[in-house]
């Protein structure tokens, strides 16, 4: 297979995708090592912000589509809902991690519960888009 010429923005986008996958994996694998888990988790949150900034036009259109509830039935509407779920789960992971770390110990480990949900969603999200990860463009 011949190599495909890449633009700088496509290479940056691929790097962010790989960083998201790697930081989520490291955070999961090294969960018992708290400092590494925290570092990888914060890196993941930062890369989510970069990822959304890279796709600011698409993210803006998707946000507007979410406000117009009647347009959620099509493919771009489903993408808007999916992106929103990922943002909410990521924010919930950050908030619950801070809560579990800073608050006195609780019986319910909200961070672990949120982590299971985010991990499942990320696996589905990545598998469905695996063919487009390397070739996506920044618009």
JSON list of N, CA and C in Angstrom, two decimals, residues 6 34 46 49 101 138:
[
{"chain": "A", "resi": 6, "resn": "UNK", "atom": "N", "xyz": [0.47, 13.52, 3.62]},
{"chain": "A", "resi": 6, "resn": "UNK", "atom": "CA", "xyz": [-0.29, 14.12, 4.71]},
{"chain": "A", "resi": 6, "resn": "UNK", "atom": "C", "xyz": [-0.02, 15.60, 4.83]},
{"chain": "A", "resi": 34, "resn": "UNK", "atom": "N", "xyz": [-1.69, 6.10, 41.47]},
{"chain": "A", "resi": 34, "resn": "UNK", "atom": "CA", "xyz": [-2.52, 7.29, 41.46]},
{"chain": "A", "resi": 34, "resn": "UNK", "atom": "C", "xyz": [-1.92, 8.46, 40.68]},
{"chain": "A", "resi": 46, "resn": "UNK", "atom": "N", "xyz": [-7.31, 17.35, 28.53]},
{"chain": "A", "resi": 46, "resn": "UNK", "atom": "CA", "xyz": [-6.69, 18.40, 27.71]},
{"chain": "A", "resi": 46, "resn": "UNK", "atom": "C", "xyz": [-6.77, 18.08, 26.23]},
{"chain": "A", "resi": 49, "resn": "UNK", "atom": "N", "xyz": [-10.14, 18.78, 24.75]},
{"chain": "A", "resi": 49, "resn": "UNK", "atom": "CA", "xyz": [-10.30, 20.20, 24.43]},
{"chain": "A", "resi": 49, "resn": "UNK", "atom": "C", "xyz": [-9.62, 20.50, 23.09]},
{"chain": "A", "resi": 101, "resn": "UNK", "atom": "N", "xyz": [-11.24, 12.09, 45.02]},
{"chain": "A", "resi": 101, "resn": "UNK", "atom": "CA", "xyz": [-9.90, 12.35, 45.53]},
{"chain": "A", "resi": 101, "resn": "UNK", "atom": "C", "xyz": [-9.92, 13.34, 46.69]},
{"chain": "A", "resi": 138, "resn": "UNK", "atom": "N", "xyz": [-8.82, 18.43, 9.41]},
{"chain": "A", "resi": 138, "resn": "UNK", "atom": "CA", "xyz": [-9.25, 19.56, 10.22]},
{"chain": "A", "resi": 138, "resn": "UNK", "atom": "C", "xyz": [-9.86, 20.55, 9.26]}
]
